[in-house]
Amino acid sequence: MKKAVRAPRKPVRPSALQAESLQQTRREHASETAEDYVEAIADLTAAHGEARVVDLARRLGVTHVTVNRTLARLQREGYVSVQPYRAIFLTDRGRTLAAECQHRHGIVVAFLVSLGIPEKSAEIDAEGIEHHVSPATLAAFARHLAK
Amino acid sequence: MKKAVRAPRKPVRPSALQAESLQQTRREHASETAEDYVEAIADLTAAHGEARVVDLARRLGVTHVTVNRTLARLQREGYVSVQPYRAIFLTDRGRTLAAECQHRHGIVVAFLVSLGIPEKSAEIDAEGIEHHVSPATLAAFARHLAK
DNA sequence: TACATAATGTAGCCTTGGCTACACTTGAGC
DNA sequence: GCTCAAGTGTAGCCAAGGCTACATTATGTA
Ligand SMILES: [Mn+2]
Ligand SMILES: [Mn+2]
Ligand SMILES: [Mn+2]
Ligand SMILES: [Mn+2]
């Protein structure tokens, strides 16, 4: 009368937690583009006085077409203000997000460097890692740096 | 005769490095699905004796439709072997990748926990972070753990 | 054995985010 | 003022990865 071919053994990692983690990761990826764009726009504006489509394309490693379409979405979502053939401006909301991202980015890079990781590797890894760092983890990184 | 409205000031972060970092991040995202799937298949096979579409869907937090289409791609790419209405098997290539991912995943979680991050937060963050950890960074994490 | 249900498969929709090719606009320098 | 190269815009292609709705298959149990 063996009930199940599929043994009822408890899995190594509970399915529910893994599913929740992966869904969170997907949510983070959904906001990642916005974060990288507003950060780049803030950086470029600080460095050049303005952010242009072609600058963003070079900075982000994509074509100007991709930048254009993404900017349309970011405008729709209220992060930027775009007018044809004009420089790109952050809204208040965009500026707030950019500041948060710049702050978090700096902490992640500094933390990785503090572990002895070469500057360049730290910068490359941080660009991906930053979007998956929860407030608790960011705090832990900052705590570690303070020591 | 002011040559440029666009001042030639050196940007805070060089565009080339940022572009390279973002391109690397995008490459990592492209292999992320394969990594999460083979890891889940290996885990499920170890725990249940086999991995079925519905188990994967639950585990990954997506519908069985998404799982099916993704498995077709993973088979095309040589990671899994799939037959209609049968359990899913890893190829040698899939098994190798799964082992690497399980190993890396474990180190990332343990490292975060060692920083004082709660187990659950560590697990959630690790699910995203793991895919952006270069060999140099993984080594640094392991080094830190050994102490 | 038959059948109800769970599992699996598939058609077709959407959004994001890459791209090329081509068209239009701007503005710096002559 | 003109010109033309650089910048910008847009049409349309592709793949990945979500989804719902519906069709088909397998299988445990009556
Ligand atoms: Mn980033
Ligand atoms: Mn960043
Ligand atoms: Mn993962
Ligand atoms: Mn990521």
XYZ file of C-alpha atoms (C1' of nucleotides) and ligand atoms in Angstrom:
358
model
C 0.000 0.000 0.000
C 2.893 2.359 -0.590
C 1.092 5.616 -0.837
C 3.481 7.685 -2.825
C 6.185 7.202 -5.378
C 6.955 10.778 -4.560
C 8.502 10.380 -1.124
C 7.208 12.881 1.454
C 10.720 13.688 2.599
C 11.270 17.261 3.630
C 13.295 19.042 0.969
C 16.717 20.482 1.770
C 15.487 24.013 1.238
C 11.765 24.578 1.771
C 10.050 25.272 -1.524
C 8.125 28.174 -0.088
C 11.205 30.081 1.041
C 13.053 29.418 -2.185
C 10.052 30.567 -4.222
C 9.780 33.696 -2.108
C 13.486 34.415 -2.548
C 13.339 33.992 -6.295
C 10.260 36.182 -6.569
C 12.048 38.871 -4.575
C 15.040 38.566 -6.891
C 12.751 39.052 -9.884
C 11.197 42.126 -8.307
C 14.675 43.544 -7.758
C 15.540 42.938 -11.394
C 12.395 44.774 -12.417
C 13.564 47.957 -10.676
C 17.215 47.505 -11.580
C 17.089 49.369 -14.880
C 15.450 52.403 -13.290
C 18.094 52.424 -10.579
C 21.035 52.204 -12.959
C 19.586 54.879 -15.257
C 18.822 57.489 -12.595
C 22.225 56.878 -11.020
C 23.912 57.371 -14.394
C 21.869 60.483 -15.133
C 22.779 61.971 -11.755
C 26.464 61.167 -12.263
C 26.520 62.614 -15.773
C 24.680 65.740 -14.749
C 27.145 66.276 -11.911
C 30.126 65.724 -14.185
C 29.001 67.356 -17.448
C 26.252 69.725 -16.408
C 23.752 67.677 -18.382
C 22.898 64.131 -19.430
C 22.347 63.410 -23.112
C 21.083 60.265 -24.767
C 24.423 59.498 -26.368
C 26.264 59.902 -23.046
C 23.876 57.505 -21.367
C 24.288 55.002 -24.176
C 28.062 55.059 -23.792
C 27.816 54.896 -20.035
C 25.339 52.013 -19.980
C 26.929 50.021 -22.788
C 23.820 49.935 -24.971
C 22.706 51.682 -28.144
C 20.919 55.021 -28.124
C 17.775 53.217 -29.260
C 17.600 51.209 -26.071
C 18.214 54.356 -24.037
C 15.411 56.167 -25.818
C 12.838 53.472 -25.257
C 13.827 53.038 -21.619
C 13.654 56.790 -21.005
C 10.089 56.767 -22.312
C 9.215 54.138 -19.725
C 11.028 55.991 -16.935
C 9.144 59.145 -17.831
C 5.892 57.192 -17.738
C 6.887 55.982 -14.280
C 7.753 59.473 -13.113
C 11.525 59.236 -12.714
C 12.677 61.529 -15.521
C 11.515 64.374 -17.665
C 12.331 64.098 -21.351
C 11.747 66.444 -24.285
C 12.794 65.721 -27.859
C 16.357 66.751 -28.638
C 16.859 68.111 -25.111
C 18.910 67.005 -22.138
C 17.395 64.532 -19.682
C 16.308 65.709 -16.253
C 15.486 63.773 -13.125
C 12.214 64.467 -11.354
C 12.214 64.843 -7.579
C 11.357 61.194 -7.385
C 14.220 60.343 -9.720
C 16.665 62.449 -7.745
C 15.641 60.750 -4.507
C 16.113 57.303 -6.006
C 19.459 58.312 -7.518
C 20.750 59.518 -4.160
C 19.749 56.247 -2.501
C 21.414 54.234 -5.237
C 24.615 56.243 -5.194
C 24.803 55.818 -1.438
C 24.160 52.073 -1.571
C 26.551 51.624 -4.508
C 29.343 53.332 -2.581
C 28.860 51.159 0.469
C 28.815 47.938 -1.547
C 32.002 48.838 -3.409
C 33.794 49.945 -0.240
C 32.726 46.787 1.550
C 34.016 44.525 -1.198
C 37.291 46.431 -1.365
C 37.625 46.088 2.414
C 37.567 42.304 1.937
C 40.657 42.557 -0.219
C 38.924 42.311 -3.567
C 40.696 44.295 -6.316
C 39.076 47.651 -7.072
C 38.046 46.700 -10.574
C 36.468 43.371 -9.584
C 34.722 45.121 -6.717
C 33.296 47.719 -9.070
C 32.104 45.089 -11.558
C 30.532 42.803 -8.943
C 28.956 45.706 -7.074
C 27.084 46.789 -10.181
C 25.070 43.585 -9.991
C 25.105 42.905 -6.254
C 23.842 46.345 -5.223
C 20.324 45.596 -6.432
C 20.021 42.521 -4.221
C 21.194 44.079 -0.970
C 18.342 44.398 1.540
C 18.392 47.119 4.187
C 19.508 44.518 6.749
C 22.410 43.464 4.566
C 23.375 47.035 3.716
C 23.445 47.807 7.423
C 25.674 44.793 8.030
C 28.050 45.961 5.288
C 28.181 49.451 6.814
C 28.739 47.996 10.286
C 31.626 45.911 8.989
C 33.132 48.985 7.324
C 32.909 51.055 10.487
C 35.212 48.636 12.255
C 35.741 80.519 -28.860
C 34.546 78.289 -26.075
C 34.901 74.924 -27.699
C 32.417 72.872 -25.773
C 29.223 73.362 -23.851
C 29.907 69.813 -22.777
C 32.759 70.373 -20.392
C 35.639 67.906 -20.824
C 35.695 67.205 -17.099
C 36.603 63.689 -16.162
C 33.499 61.838 -14.964
C 33.299 60.491 -11.416
C 33.193 56.948 -12.678
C 34.793 56.329 -16.100
C 32.100 55.517 -18.649
C 34.099 52.610 -20.015
C 34.332 50.791 -16.689
C 30.705 51.400 -15.848
C 29.624 50.136 -19.272
C 31.798 47.061 -18.849
C 30.330 46.402 -15.392
C 26.769 46.718 -16.610
C 27.437 44.460 -19.581
C 28.890 41.862 -17.235
C 25.802 42.163 -15.024
C 23.587 41.565 -18.059
C 25.614 38.500 -19.030
C 25.180 37.172 -15.498
C 21.440 37.690 -15.710
C 21.385 35.749 -18.955
C 22.803 32.646 -17.259
C 20.881 33.145 -14.019
C 17.802 31.180 -15.026
C 19.846 28.171 -16.064
C 21.708 28.263 -12.765
C 18.575 28.481 -10.632
C 16.843 25.718 -12.595
C 19.660 23.176 -12.508
C 20.191 23.864 -8.815
C 16.484 23.331 -8.131
C 16.424 20.159 -10.212
C 19.426 18.780 -8.348
C 17.869 19.639 -4.965
C 14.519 18.111 -5.878
C 16.099 14.979 -7.268
C 18.112 14.559 -4.080
C 15.067 15.102 -1.882
C 12.303 13.370 -3.859
C 14.110 10.982 -6.137
C 12.919 12.933 -9.149
C 12.091 16.426 -10.348
C 8.695 17.052 -11.944
C 7.413 20.130 -13.722
C 4.924 20.920 -10.993
C 7.584 20.638 -8.277
C 9.819 23.019 -10.163
C 6.973 25.472 -10.627
C 6.280 25.495 -6.894
C 9.934 25.765 -6.058
C 10.618 28.582 -8.492
C 7.463 30.534 -7.825
C 6.250 30.509 -11.433
C 3.550 28.659 -13.372
C 4.137 25.290 -14.968
C 3.900 27.011 -18.346
C 6.972 29.078 -17.665
C 8.792 26.000 -16.423
C 7.935 24.097 -19.567
C 9.154 26.749 -21.946
C 12.328 27.287 -19.962
C 13.061 23.564 -19.864
C 12.812 23.499 -23.650
C 15.476 26.188 -23.815
C 17.673 24.440 -21.240
C 17.434 21.216 -23.235
C 18.406 23.136 -26.387
C 21.405 24.456 -24.441
C 22.343 20.999 -23.197
C 21.655 21.294 -19.475
C 18.689 18.971 -19.121
C 17.022 16.030 -20.778
C 13.252 16.218 -21.034
C 10.659 13.789 -22.373
C 6.901 14.445 -22.393
C 5.181 13.424 -19.164
C 8.448 12.188 -17.669
C 10.668 13.426 -14.855
C 13.397 15.927 -15.686
C 17.025 14.829 -15.734
C 20.234 16.819 -15.686
C 22.876 16.127 -18.292
C 26.503 15.849 -17.232
C 26.835 19.503 -18.083
C 23.777 20.317 -16.014
C 25.039 18.312 -13.064
C 28.391 20.065 -13.158
C 26.738 23.487 -13.222
C 24.360 22.494 -10.429
C 27.240 21.408 -8.204
C 29.044 24.700 -8.784
C 25.901 26.679 -8.016
C 25.100 24.722 -4.854
C 28.646 25.261 -3.654
C 28.605 28.994 -4.387
C 25.122 29.404 -2.945
C 26.198 27.814 0.318
C 29.224 30.056 0.672
C 27.246 33.211 -0.036
C 24.568 32.332 2.520
C 27.112 31.341 5.161
C 29.066 34.518 4.546
C 26.012 36.753 4.957
C 24.974 34.903 8.096
C 28.491 35.354 9.462
C 27.983 39.115 9.170
C 25.049 38.878 11.533
C 22.318 39.000 8.926
C 19.220 36.972 9.911
C 19.022 33.565 8.254
C 15.936 34.393 6.223
C 17.256 37.723 4.909
C 20.529 36.017 4.102
C 18.742 33.325 2.112
C 16.640 35.861 0.198
C 19.532 38.191 -0.621
C 21.839 35.301 -1.532
C 19.411 34.107 -4.181
C 20.104 37.272 -6.145
C 23.664 38.056 -5.070
C 25.087 34.614 -5.909
C 24.901 35.266 -9.640
C 27.052 38.387 -9.393
C 29.867 36.934 -7.301
C 33.070 36.641 -9.310
C 35.661 33.991 -8.448
C 37.751 36.680 -6.723
C 34.814 37.736 -4.583
C 33.800 34.161 -3.802
C 37.352 33.510 -2.681
C 37.248 36.567 -0.449
C 33.980 35.367 1.106
C 35.459 31.931 1.757
C 38.602 33.505 3.222
C 36.507 35.594 5.566
C 34.539 32.518 6.640
C 37.678 30.524 7.368
C 38.677 33.063 9.998
C -11.680 -1.497 -15.612
C -13.367 3.218 -15.457
C -13.123 7.634 -14.179
C -12.047 11.886 -11.800
C -8.239 14.601 -10.819
C -3.783 16.018 -11.035
C -0.100 16.681 -14.056
C 1.485 18.047 -18.325
C 1.410 20.290 -22.840
C 0.295 24.165 -25.984
C -1.666 28.404 -28.168
C -1.298 32.949 -27.765
C -0.945 37.269 -25.076
C 2.110 40.850 -22.705
C 6.413 43.591 -21.200
C 11.224 44.297 -21.046
C 15.269 45.163 -23.229
C 18.604 44.030 -26.691
C 19.500 45.156 -31.837
C 19.868 47.311 -37.160
C 18.441 50.397 -40.535
C 16.919 54.532 -41.717
C 14.957 59.378 -41.133
C 15.038 63.793 -39.093
C 17.055 67.769 -36.198
C 20.630 70.570 -34.233
C 24.260 73.441 -33.967
C 29.486 74.492 -34.661
C 32.368 76.239 -37.888
C 33.187 78.048 -42.198
C 23.440 81.978 -43.569
C 24.871 77.103 -45.051
C 26.445 72.778 -44.468
C 27.190 68.454 -42.691
C 28.434 65.482 -38.951
C 26.784 64.231 -34.679
C 22.908 63.589 -32.093
C 18.297 62.110 -31.792
C 13.988 59.722 -33.124
C 11.415 55.705 -34.891
C 9.992 51.411 -37.330
C 10.411 46.876 -36.816
C 13.018 42.668 -35.682
C 14.339 39.211 -31.907
C 14.646 36.444 -27.359
C 13.528 35.861 -22.574
C 10.348 35.174 -19.317
C 6.052 36.278 -17.121
C 0.873 35.088 -17.687
C -4.334 32.836 -18.769
C -7.114 29.624 -20.984
C -7.717 25.449 -22.733
C -6.459 20.582 -24.438
C -4.411 16.313 -23.497
C -2.279 12.502 -20.737
C -1.421 9.625 -16.616
C -2.706 7.428 -12.708
C -4.706 6.277 -7.919
C -8.796 4.635 -6.325
C -13.381 3.112 -6.394
Mn 23.745 48.277 -10.972
Mn 25.288 51.272 -9.590
Mn 19.668 32.481 -7.520
Mn 20.776 40.362 -10.486
